[in-house]
Amino acid sequence: MASPPSSTVKPDSARLQNGASGSAERFNLDSVRESLIRQEDTIVFSLIERAKFPRNLKVYDESSREIPGFSGSLLQFFVEEAEILQSKVGRYYNPEEHPFFPENLPLSLLPPYNYEQVLHPAAASININKKIWNMYVYDLLPLFAAKGDDGNYASTMSSDLTCLQALSRRIHYGLFVAEVKYRDAPQDYGPAIRAQDRDALMKLLTFESVEEMVKRRVEKKASVFGQEVGLNDSGSDKYKIDPSVFSHLYGEWVMPLTKLVQVEYLLRRLD
Ligand SMILES: O=C(O)C(=O)C[C@]1(C(=O)O)C=C[C@@H](O)C=C1
């Protein structure tokens, strides 16, 4: 596998909005990867927080009729209402943010912040949050949340919202990764885009050595951040979440979905 390309984008030609990296100065493959690395911390911390509560299956029951006039799960109600509020204060002006329930979101009551537009307008049509939702609720939660019900539904859903938004932000960050890669090598990506060749695009944007590093790093972060800390020992082998859950999460879902976002974006990059 060839070593990952380094970016040739001039810093002034495109500035990344204030993203998770906190940097508005550079837009290149290194800065985009730095943001992905920082977002790992957010994801690890948010899942550790969710692990304080048991599964609380009632929250995810789509046939429940708990909320008068609403058909769907308690979590669907909670996230929809949270997004309405967050939209009113401008969350979705940020091109890094993607709502789970984009239908009928109210306009912001605040004036838009002038985020630097580095993405092709086609980015606005890409939202894979339904896949992210199903992955989180049906695949990921059973891997780390203890069986049981403690009735703490509101706190559980608050944690779920934080996890879902962190995962969605990370996975849709593939839009920025793809834009950098295209700008770095239009001569490589152009023919595959014009041929609408998904497989060729997937091959071009995949770096297996980077993926291996990412999996090892998230597992290590989970073992550091999630370790039970006592005063009398130098470290324990008890963790709030089994660290291998994180390498599995990234290997099976986070990176494949980030790559799917990259392919979807690149396919439309020359529209
Ligand atoms: O770092 C990159 O080049 C990316 O495209 C990001 C990412 C990831 O999701 O972490 C995805 C695909 C690559 O194979 C390696 C890593």
PDB file of C-alpha atoms and ligand atoms in Angstrom:
ATOM      1  CA  MET A   1       0.000   0.000   0.000  1.00  0.00           C
ATOM      2  CA  ALA A   2       1.429   3.403  -0.998  1.00  0.00           C
ATOM      3  CA  SER A   3       2.083   5.836   1.791  1.00  0.00           C
ATOM      4  CA  PRO A   4      -0.699   8.394   2.317  1.00  0.00           C
ATOM      5  CA  PRO A   5      -0.412  11.475   0.073  1.00  0.00           C
ATOM      6  CA  SER A   6       0.419  14.796   1.650  1.00  0.00           C
ATOM      7  CA  SER A   7      -1.714  17.765   0.765  1.00  0.00           C
ATOM      8  CA  THR A   8      -0.698  20.537  -1.596  1.00  0.00           C
ATOM      9  CA  VAL A   9      -3.659  22.820  -0.875  1.00  0.00           C
ATOM     10  CA  LYS A  10      -2.453  26.342  -0.147  1.00  0.00           C
ATOM     11  CA  PRO A  11      -3.583  27.503   3.270  1.00  0.00           C
ATOM     12  CA  ASP A  12      -5.144  30.676   1.900  1.00  0.00           C
ATOM     13  CA  SER A  13      -7.081  29.050  -0.890  1.00  0.00           C
ATOM     14  CA  ALA A  14      -9.388  27.273   1.519  1.00  0.00           C
ATOM     15  CA  ARG A  15      -9.753  27.660   5.231  1.00  0.00           C
ATOM     16  CA  LEU A  16     -11.516  25.083   7.288  1.00  0.00           C
ATOM     17  CA  GLN A  17     -14.160  26.455   9.575  1.00  0.00           C
ATOM     18  CA  ASN A  18     -13.490  26.187  13.287  1.00  0.00           C
ATOM     19  CA  GLY A  19     -13.843  22.462  13.563  1.00  0.00           C
ATOM     20  CA  ALA A  20     -13.131  19.941  16.260  1.00  0.00           C
ATOM     21  CA  SER A  21      -9.438  20.594  15.729  1.00  0.00           C
ATOM     22  CA  GLY A  22     -10.028  24.198  16.799  1.00  0.00           C
ATOM     23  CA  SER A  23      -7.934  25.321  13.844  1.00  0.00           C
ATOM     24  CA  ALA A  24      -9.252  27.695  11.218  1.00  0.00           C
ATOM     25  CA  GLU A  25      -5.868  28.161   9.590  1.00  0.00           C
ATOM     26  CA  ARG A  26      -5.183  25.135   7.439  1.00  0.00           C
ATOM     27  CA  PHE A  27      -7.104  22.800   5.224  1.00  0.00           C
ATOM     28  CA  ASN A  28      -4.995  19.829   4.243  1.00  0.00           C
ATOM     29  CA  LEU A  29      -4.880  16.105   4.849  1.00  0.00           C
ATOM     30  CA  ASP A  30      -2.847  16.532   8.046  1.00  0.00           C
ATOM     31  CA  SER A  31      -5.236  19.059   9.580  1.00  0.00           C
ATOM     32  CA  VAL A  32      -8.263  17.006   8.613  1.00  0.00           C
ATOM     33  CA  ARG A  33      -6.720  13.901  10.174  1.00  0.00           C
ATOM     34  CA  GLU A  34      -5.885  15.912  13.315  1.00  0.00           C
ATOM     35  CA  SER A  35      -9.548  16.723  13.637  1.00  0.00           C
ATOM     36  CA  LEU A  36     -10.467  13.033  13.252  1.00  0.00           C
ATOM     37  CA  ILE A  37      -7.976  12.175  16.002  1.00  0.00           C
ATOM     38  CA  ARG A  38      -9.436  14.798  18.346  1.00  0.00           C
ATOM     39  CA  GLN A  39     -12.940  13.539  17.622  1.00  0.00           C
ATOM     40  CA  GLU A  40     -11.860  10.079  18.820  1.00  0.00           C
ATOM     41  CA  ASP A  41     -11.582  11.554  22.330  1.00  0.00           C
ATOM     42  CA  THR A  42     -15.131  12.884  22.115  1.00  0.00           C
ATOM     43  CA  ILE A  43     -16.481   9.529  20.966  1.00  0.00           C
ATOM     44  CA  VAL A  44     -14.617   7.542  23.627  1.00  0.00           C
ATOM     45  CA  PHE A  45     -15.748   9.903  26.414  1.00  0.00           C
ATOM     46  CA  SER A  46     -19.351  10.002  25.233  1.00  0.00           C
ATOM     47  CA  LEU A  47     -19.686   6.210  25.120  1.00  0.00           C
ATOM     48  CA  ILE A  48     -18.059   5.915  28.553  1.00  0.00           C
ATOM     49  CA  GLU A  49     -20.701   8.328  29.863  1.00  0.00           C
ATOM     50  CA  ARG A  50     -23.494   6.293  28.257  1.00  0.00           C
ATOM     51  CA  ALA A  51     -22.119   3.161  29.950  1.00  0.00           C
ATOM     52  CA  LYS A  52     -23.154   4.609  33.336  1.00  0.00           C
ATOM     53  CA  PHE A  53     -26.693   3.508  32.479  1.00  0.00           C
ATOM     54  CA  PRO A  54     -27.983   0.060  31.604  1.00  0.00           C
ATOM     55  CA  ARG A  55     -29.598  -0.668  28.228  1.00  0.00           C
ATOM     56  CA  ASN A  56     -32.967   0.836  29.208  1.00  0.00           C
ATOM     57  CA  LEU A  57     -34.595  -0.830  26.221  1.00  0.00           C
ATOM     58  CA  LYS A  58     -37.856   1.028  26.729  1.00  0.00           C
ATOM     59  CA  VAL A  59     -36.209   4.133  25.272  1.00  0.00           C
ATOM     60  CA  TYR A  60     -35.745   2.473  21.862  1.00  0.00           C
ATOM     61  CA  ASP A  61     -39.124   0.766  21.468  1.00  0.00           C
ATOM     62  CA  GLU A  62     -40.579   2.204  18.274  1.00  0.00           C
ATOM     63  CA  SER A  63     -44.019   0.816  18.951  1.00  0.00           C
ATOM     64  CA  SER A  64     -44.335   2.563  22.295  1.00  0.00           C
ATOM     65  CA  ARG A  65     -47.103   5.120  22.568  1.00  0.00           C
ATOM     66  CA  GLU A  66     -45.615   6.888  25.571  1.00  0.00           C
ATOM     67  CA  ILE A  67     -45.824  10.399  24.161  1.00  0.00           C
ATOM     68  CA  PRO A  68     -49.388  11.462  23.280  1.00  0.00           C
ATOM     69  CA  GLY A  69     -49.654  12.367  19.601  1.00  0.00           C
ATOM     70  CA  PHE A  70     -46.186  11.016  18.704  1.00  0.00           C
ATOM     71  CA  SER A  71     -45.591   7.690  16.995  1.00  0.00           C
ATOM     72  CA  GLY A  72     -42.051   6.454  17.436  1.00  0.00           C
ATOM     73  CA  SER A  73     -39.599   5.653  20.198  1.00  0.00           C
ATOM     74  CA  LEU A  74     -38.869   7.888  23.168  1.00  0.00           C
ATOM     75  CA  LEU A  75     -35.389   8.448  21.763  1.00  0.00           C
ATOM     76  CA  GLN A  76     -36.806   9.537  18.401  1.00  0.00           C
ATOM     77  CA  PHE A  77     -39.007  12.046  20.218  1.00  0.00           C
ATOM     78  CA  PHE A  78     -36.113  13.286  22.342  1.00  0.00           C
ATOM     79  CA  VAL A  79     -33.684  13.725  19.423  1.00  0.00           C
ATOM     80  CA  GLU A  80     -36.306  15.359  17.201  1.00  0.00           C
ATOM     81  CA  GLU A  81     -37.177  17.893  19.903  1.00  0.00           C
ATOM     82  CA  ALA A  82     -33.497  18.531  20.733  1.00  0.00           C
ATOM     83  CA  GLU A  83     -32.739  19.178  17.068  1.00  0.00           C
ATOM     84  CA  ILE A  84     -35.616  21.653  16.795  1.00  0.00           C
ATOM     85  CA  LEU A  85     -34.160  23.623  19.705  1.00  0.00           C
ATOM     86  CA  GLN A  86     -30.578  23.382  18.425  1.00  0.00           C
ATOM     87  CA  SER A  87     -31.633  24.424  14.928  1.00  0.00           C
ATOM     88  CA  LYS A  88     -33.195  27.578  16.400  1.00  0.00           C
ATOM     89  CA  VAL A  89     -29.780  28.565  17.753  1.00  0.00           C
ATOM     90  CA  GLY A  90     -27.917  27.826  14.548  1.00  0.00           C
ATOM     91  CA  ARG A  91     -26.423  24.340  14.937  1.00  0.00           C
ATOM     92  CA  TYR A  92     -27.072  23.346  11.340  1.00  0.00           C
ATOM     93  CA  TYR A  93     -25.407  26.375   9.788  1.00  0.00           C
ATOM     94  CA  ASN A  94     -22.209  24.482  10.579  1.00  0.00           C
ATOM     95  CA  PRO A  95     -21.384  22.226   7.607  1.00  0.00           C
ATOM     96  CA  GLU A  96     -19.972  19.650  10.069  1.00  0.00           C
ATOM     97  CA  GLU A  97     -23.413  19.088  11.605  1.00  0.00           C
ATOM     98  CA  HIS A  98     -26.137  16.875  10.138  1.00  0.00           C
ATOM     99  CA  PRO A  99     -29.570  16.454  11.727  1.00  0.00           C
ATOM    100  CA  PHE A 100     -31.143  13.042  12.274  1.00  0.00           C
ATOM    101  CA  PHE A 101     -34.584  14.483  11.550  1.00  0.00           C
ATOM    102  CA  PRO A 102     -34.034  17.095   8.837  1.00  0.00           C
ATOM    103  CA  GLU A 103     -37.718  17.279   7.883  1.00  0.00           C
ATOM    104  CA  ASN A 104     -39.483  20.391   9.155  1.00  0.00           C
ATOM    105  CA  LEU A 105     -36.583  21.842  11.139  1.00  0.00           C
ATOM    106  CA  PRO A 106     -37.217  25.467  12.058  1.00  0.00           C
ATOM    107  CA  LEU A 107     -34.929  28.236  10.786  1.00  0.00           C
ATOM    108  CA  SER A 108     -32.378  29.659  13.166  1.00  0.00           C
ATOM    109  CA  LEU A 109     -33.440  32.653  15.205  1.00  0.00           C
ATOM    110  CA  LEU A 110     -29.829  33.849  15.135  1.00  0.00           C
ATOM    111  CA  PRO A 111     -28.070  35.265  12.074  1.00  0.00           C
ATOM    112  CA  PRO A 112     -25.824  32.764  10.279  1.00  0.00           C
ATOM    113  CA  TYR A 113     -22.168  32.565  11.221  1.00  0.00           C
ATOM    114  CA  ASN A 114     -19.959  33.031   8.196  1.00  0.00           C
ATOM    115  CA  TYR A 115     -18.501  29.525   7.974  1.00  0.00           C
ATOM    116  CA  GLU A 116     -15.891  29.187   5.264  1.00  0.00           C
ATOM    117  CA  GLN A 117     -17.405  27.126   2.455  1.00  0.00           C
ATOM    118  CA  VAL A 118     -14.794  24.595   1.403  1.00  0.00           C
ATOM    119  CA  LEU A 119     -17.114  21.845   0.215  1.00  0.00           C
ATOM    120  CA  HIS A 120     -18.805  21.415  -3.163  1.00  0.00           C
ATOM    121  CA  PRO A 121     -22.545  22.249  -2.844  1.00  0.00           C
ATOM    122  CA  ALA A 122     -23.354  18.562  -3.441  1.00  0.00           C
ATOM    123  CA  ALA A 123     -22.281  17.959   0.169  1.00  0.00           C
ATOM    124  CA  ALA A 124     -25.649  19.347   1.279  1.00  0.00           C
ATOM    125  CA  SER A 125     -27.437  16.331  -0.221  1.00  0.00           C
ATOM    126  CA  ILE A 126     -25.450  13.753   1.779  1.00  0.00           C
ATOM    127  CA  ASN A 127     -26.856  12.587   5.090  1.00  0.00           C
ATOM    128  CA  ILE A 128     -26.412   8.966   6.231  1.00  0.00           C
ATOM    129  CA  ASN A 129     -27.746   9.481   9.745  1.00  0.00           C
ATOM    130  CA  LYS A 130     -30.380   6.739   9.363  1.00  0.00           C
ATOM    131  CA  LYS A 131     -27.582   4.183   8.963  1.00  0.00           C
ATOM    132  CA  ILE A 132     -25.707   5.732  11.911  1.00  0.00           C
ATOM    133  CA  TRP A 133     -28.839   5.597  14.077  1.00  0.00           C
ATOM    134  CA  ASN A 134     -29.447   1.915  13.311  1.00  0.00           C
ATOM    135  CA  MET A 135     -25.804   1.028  13.879  1.00  0.00           C
ATOM    136  CA  TYR A 136     -25.799   2.817  17.249  1.00  0.00           C
ATOM    137  CA  VAL A 137     -29.099   1.492  18.583  1.00  0.00           C
ATOM    138  CA  TYR A 138     -29.039  -2.068  17.255  1.00  0.00           C
ATOM    139  CA  ASP A 139     -25.338  -2.977  16.889  1.00  0.00           C
ATOM    140  CA  LEU A 140     -23.248  -0.795  19.190  1.00  0.00           C
ATOM    141  CA  LEU A 141     -25.326  -0.328  22.359  1.00  0.00           C
ATOM    142  CA  PRO A 142     -25.720  -4.086  22.984  1.00  0.00           C
ATOM    143  CA  LEU A 143     -21.917  -4.398  22.877  1.00  0.00           C
ATOM    144  CA  PHE A 144     -21.251  -2.181  25.862  1.00  0.00           C
ATOM    145  CA  ALA A 145     -24.398  -1.251  27.813  1.00  0.00           C
ATOM    146  CA  ALA A 146     -25.199  -3.637  30.661  1.00  0.00           C
ATOM    147  CA  LYS A 147     -28.519  -5.463  30.520  1.00  0.00           C
ATOM    148  CA  GLY A 148     -31.215  -3.915  32.690  1.00  0.00           C
ATOM    149  CA  ASP A 149     -33.501  -0.983  33.302  1.00  0.00           C
ATOM    150  CA  ASP A 150     -32.896   1.672  35.979  1.00  0.00           C
ATOM    151  CA  GLY A 151     -35.622   4.076  34.868  1.00  0.00           C
ATOM    152  CA  ASN A 152     -33.168   6.894  34.117  1.00  0.00           C
ATOM    153  CA  TYR A 153     -34.625   7.456  30.682  1.00  0.00           C
ATOM    154  CA  ALA A 154     -34.037  11.197  30.362  1.00  0.00           C
ATOM    155  CA  SER A 155     -30.358  10.934  31.310  1.00  0.00           C
ATOM    156  CA  THR A 156     -29.937   7.907  29.091  1.00  0.00           C
ATOM    157  CA  MET A 157     -31.391   9.770  26.112  1.00  0.00           C
ATOM    158  CA  SER A 158     -29.231  12.813  26.825  1.00  0.00           C
ATOM    159  CA  SER A 159     -26.188  10.541  26.650  1.00  0.00           C
ATOM    160  CA  ASP A 160     -27.516   8.869  23.504  1.00  0.00           C
ATOM    161  CA  LEU A 161     -27.908  12.237  21.810  1.00  0.00           C
ATOM    162  CA  THR A 162     -24.299  13.151  22.624  1.00  0.00           C
ATOM    163  CA  CYS A 163     -23.051   9.811  21.275  1.00  0.00           C
ATOM    164  CA  LEU A 164     -25.165  10.016  18.111  1.00  0.00           C
ATOM    165  CA  GLN A 165     -24.052  13.560  17.345  1.00  0.00           C
ATOM    166  CA  ALA A 166     -20.374  12.719  17.956  1.00  0.00           C
ATOM    167  CA  LEU A 167     -20.574   9.684  15.657  1.00  0.00           C
ATOM    168  CA  SER A 168     -22.489  11.598  12.997  1.00  0.00           C
ATOM    169  CA  ARG A 169     -20.002  14.484  13.039  1.00  0.00           C
ATOM    170  CA  ARG A 170     -17.054  12.105  12.721  1.00  0.00           C
ATOM    171  CA  ILE A 171     -18.551  10.049   9.934  1.00  0.00           C
ATOM    172  CA  HIS A 172     -19.760  13.043   7.900  1.00  0.00           C
ATOM    173  CA  TYR A 173     -16.293  14.544   8.313  1.00  0.00           C
ATOM    174  CA  GLY A 174     -15.565  12.226   5.408  1.00  0.00           C
ATOM    175  CA  LEU A 175     -16.851  15.121   3.270  1.00  0.00           C
ATOM    176  CA  PHE A 176     -13.816  17.216   4.235  1.00  0.00           C
ATOM    177  CA  VAL A 177     -11.427  14.287   3.897  1.00  0.00           C
ATOM    178  CA  ALA A 178     -12.739  13.624   0.385  1.00  0.00           C
ATOM    179  CA  GLU A 179     -12.506  17.274  -0.636  1.00  0.00           C
ATOM    180  CA  VAL A 180      -8.839  17.442   0.439  1.00  0.00           C
ATOM    181  CA  LYS A 181      -8.051  14.203  -1.362  1.00  0.00           C
ATOM    182  CA  TYR A 182      -9.730  15.399  -4.545  1.00  0.00           C
ATOM    183  CA  ARG A 183      -7.869  18.727  -4.472  1.00  0.00           C
ATOM    184  CA  ASP A 184      -4.599  16.905  -3.870  1.00  0.00           C
ATOM    185  CA  ALA A 185      -4.995  14.596  -6.841  1.00  0.00           C
ATOM    186  CA  PRO A 186      -7.742  15.637  -9.293  1.00  0.00           C
ATOM    187  CA  GLN A 187      -5.863  13.785 -12.022  1.00  0.00           C
ATOM    188  CA  ASP A 188      -6.393  10.485 -10.117  1.00  0.00           C
ATOM    189  CA  TYR A 189      -9.936  11.057  -8.880  1.00  0.00           C
ATOM    190  CA  GLY A 190     -11.312  12.832 -11.986  1.00  0.00           C
ATOM    191  CA  PRO A 191     -11.460   9.775 -14.304  1.00  0.00           C
ATOM    192  CA  ALA A 192     -13.071   7.587 -11.606  1.00  0.00           C
ATOM    193  CA  ILE A 193     -15.639  10.312 -10.887  1.00  0.00           C
ATOM    194  CA  ARG A 194     -16.475  10.794 -14.557  1.00  0.00           C
ATOM    195  CA  ALA A 195     -16.853   6.998 -14.908  1.00  0.00           C
ATOM    196  CA  GLN A 196     -18.958   6.988 -11.681  1.00  0.00           C
ATOM    197  CA  ASP A 197     -16.782   4.083 -10.595  1.00  0.00           C
ATOM    198  CA  ARG A 198     -17.439   3.477  -6.885  1.00  0.00           C
ATOM    199  CA  ASP A 199     -14.917   0.671  -6.549  1.00  0.00           C
ATOM    200  CA  ALA A 200     -12.111   2.715  -8.072  1.00  0.00           C
ATOM    201  CA  LEU A 201     -12.905   5.647  -5.767  1.00  0.00           C
ATOM    202  CA  MET A 202     -12.988   3.361  -2.731  1.00  0.00           C
ATOM    203  CA  LYS A 203      -9.597   1.969  -3.672  1.00  0.00           C
ATOM    204  CA  LEU A 204      -8.084   5.415  -4.204  1.00  0.00           C
ATOM    205  CA  LEU A 205      -9.206   6.801  -0.860  1.00  0.00           C
ATOM    206  CA  THR A 206      -8.393   3.758   1.280  1.00  0.00           C
ATOM    207  CA  PHE A 207      -5.176   3.579   3.337  1.00  0.00           C
ATOM    208  CA  GLU A 208      -5.106   0.307   5.217  1.00  0.00           C
ATOM    209  CA  SER A 209      -2.039   1.256   7.269  1.00  0.00           C
ATOM    210  CA  VAL A 210      -3.845   4.393   8.514  1.00  0.00           C
ATOM    211  CA  GLU A 211      -6.923   2.350   9.408  1.00  0.00           C
ATOM    212  CA  GLU A 212      -4.824  -0.076  11.460  1.00  0.00           C
ATOM    213  CA  MET A 213      -3.270   2.844  13.344  1.00  0.00           C
ATOM    214  CA  VAL A 214      -6.674   4.385  14.035  1.00  0.00           C
ATOM    215  CA  LYS A 215      -8.002   1.112  15.474  1.00  0.00           C
ATOM    216  CA  ARG A 216      -4.978   0.680  17.717  1.00  0.00           C
ATOM    217  CA  ARG A 217      -5.154   4.276  18.912  1.00  0.00           C
ATOM    218  CA  VAL A 218      -8.859   4.265  19.833  1.00  0.00           C
ATOM    219  CA  GLU A 219      -8.412   1.026  21.737  1.00  0.00           C
ATOM    220  CA  LYS A 220      -5.518   2.591  23.645  1.00  0.00           C
ATOM    221  CA  LYS A 221      -7.479   5.766  24.358  1.00  0.00           C
ATOM    222  CA  ALA A 222     -10.366   3.684  25.709  1.00  0.00           C
ATOM    223  CA  SER A 223      -8.005   1.828  28.023  1.00  0.00           C
ATOM    224  CA  VAL A 224      -6.510   5.094  29.316  1.00  0.00           C
ATOM    225  CA  PHE A 225      -9.704   7.165  29.590  1.00  0.00           C
ATOM    226  CA  GLY A 226     -11.890   4.313  30.800  1.00  0.00           C
ATOM    227  CA  GLN A 227      -9.579   2.696  33.324  1.00  0.00           C
ATOM    228  CA  GLU A 228     -10.801   2.386  36.908  1.00  0.00           C
ATOM    229  CA  VAL A 229      -8.425   4.665  38.845  1.00  0.00           C
ATOM    230  CA  GLY A 230      -7.424   3.905  42.429  1.00  0.00           C
ATOM    231  CA  LEU A 231      -4.940   5.707  44.674  1.00  0.00           C
ATOM    232  CA  ASN A 232      -2.982   2.688  45.722  1.00  0.00           C
ATOM    233  CA  ASP A 233      -2.099   1.122  42.444  1.00  0.00           C
ATOM    234  CA  SER A 234      -0.375   2.225  39.297  1.00  0.00           C
ATOM    235  CA  GLY A 235      -3.202   1.115  37.072  1.00  0.00           C
ATOM    236  CA  SER A 236      -5.848  -1.539  36.899  1.00  0.00           C
ATOM    237  CA  ASP A 237      -7.128  -3.809  34.209  1.00  0.00           C
ATOM    238  CA  LYS A 238     -10.740  -2.883  34.932  1.00  0.00           C
ATOM    239  CA  TYR A 239     -12.339  -0.681  32.302  1.00  0.00           C
ATOM    240  CA  LYS A 240     -15.677   1.121  32.066  1.00  0.00           C
ATOM    241  CA  ILE A 241     -16.002  -0.296  28.546  1.00  0.00           C
ATOM    242  CA  ASP A 242     -13.936  -3.147  27.149  1.00  0.00           C
ATOM    243  CA  PRO A 243     -11.370  -1.259  24.978  1.00  0.00           C
ATOM    244  CA  SER A 244     -11.732  -3.786  22.158  1.00  0.00           C
ATOM    245  CA  VAL A 245     -15.284  -2.467  21.620  1.00  0.00           C
ATOM    246  CA  PHE A 246     -13.706   0.710  20.235  1.00  0.00           C
ATOM    247  CA  SER A 247     -11.437  -0.955  17.691  1.00  0.00           C
ATOM    248  CA  HIS A 248     -14.465  -3.009  16.623  1.00  0.00           C
ATOM    249  CA  LEU A 249     -16.632   0.120  16.384  1.00  0.00           C
ATOM    250  CA  TYR A 250     -14.069   1.870  14.200  1.00  0.00           C
ATOM    251  CA  GLY A 251     -13.148  -1.125  12.073  1.00  0.00           C
ATOM    252  CA  GLU A 252     -16.687  -2.332  11.421  1.00  0.00           C
ATOM    253  CA  TRP A 253     -18.696   0.867  11.294  1.00  0.00           C
ATOM    254  CA  VAL A 254     -17.040   4.257  11.787  1.00  0.00           C
ATOM    255  CA  MET A 255     -14.370   3.962   9.095  1.00  0.00           C
ATOM    256  CA  PRO A 256     -16.520   2.067   6.547  1.00  0.00           C
ATOM    257  CA  LEU A 257     -19.269   4.688   6.939  1.00  0.00           C
ATOM    258  CA  THR A 258     -16.743   7.538   6.676  1.00  0.00           C
ATOM    259  CA  LYS A 259     -15.541   5.969   3.444  1.00  0.00           C
ATOM    260  CA  LEU A 260     -19.115   5.642   2.198  1.00  0.00           C
ATOM    261  CA  VAL A 261     -19.565   9.395   2.792  1.00  0.00           C
ATOM    262  CA  GLN A 262     -16.332  10.043   0.881  1.00  0.00           C
ATOM    263  CA  VAL A 263     -17.473   7.957  -2.093  1.00  0.00           C
ATOM    264  CA  GLU A 264     -20.947   9.559  -2.169  1.00  0.00           C
ATOM    265  CA  TYR A 265     -19.382  13.011  -2.126  1.00  0.00           C
ATOM    266  CA  LEU A 266     -16.762  12.272  -4.763  1.00  0.00           C
ATOM    267  CA  LEU A 267     -19.376  10.805  -7.107  1.00  0.00           C
ATOM    268  CA  ARG A 268     -21.032  14.254  -7.096  1.00  0.00           C
ATOM    269  CA  ARG A 269     -17.859  16.341  -6.871  1.00  0.00           C
ATOM    270  CA  LEU A 270     -17.887  17.320 -10.554  1.00  0.00           C
ATOM    271  CA  ASP A 271     -21.657  17.940 -10.897  1.00  0.00           C
TER     272      ASP A 271
HETATM  273  O1  LIG B   1      -7.235   9.333   6.828  1.00  0.00           O
HETATM  274  C1  LIG B   1      -7.777   9.109   5.733  1.00  0.00           C
HETATM  275  O2  LIG B   1      -7.163   9.127   4.653  1.00  0.00           O
HETATM  276  C2  LIG B   1      -9.222   8.827   5.692  1.00  0.00           C
HETATM  277  O3  LIG B   1      -9.785   8.723   4.619  1.00  0.00           O
HETATM  278  C3  LIG B   1      -9.964   8.571   6.955  1.00  0.00           C
HETATM  279  C4  LIG B   1     -10.097   7.096   7.249  1.00  0.00           C
HETATM  280  C5  LIG B   1     -10.895   7.014   8.583  1.00  0.00           C
HETATM  281  O4  LIG B   1     -12.117   6.968   8.515  1.00  0.00           O
HETATM  282  O5  LIG B   1     -10.253   7.103   9.634  1.00  0.00           O
HETATM  283  C6  LIG B   1     -10.862   6.446   6.160  1.00  0.00           C
HETATM  284  C7  LIG B   1     -10.245   5.821   5.130  1.00  0.00           C
HETATM  285  C8  LIG B   1      -8.793   5.544   5.100  1.00  0.00           C
HETATM  286  O6  LIG B   1      -8.560   4.246   4.662  1.00  0.00           O
HETATM  287  C9  LIG B   1      -8.143   5.827   6.388  1.00  0.00           C
HETATM  288  C10 LIG B   1      -8.768   6.467   7.402  1.00  0.00           C
END
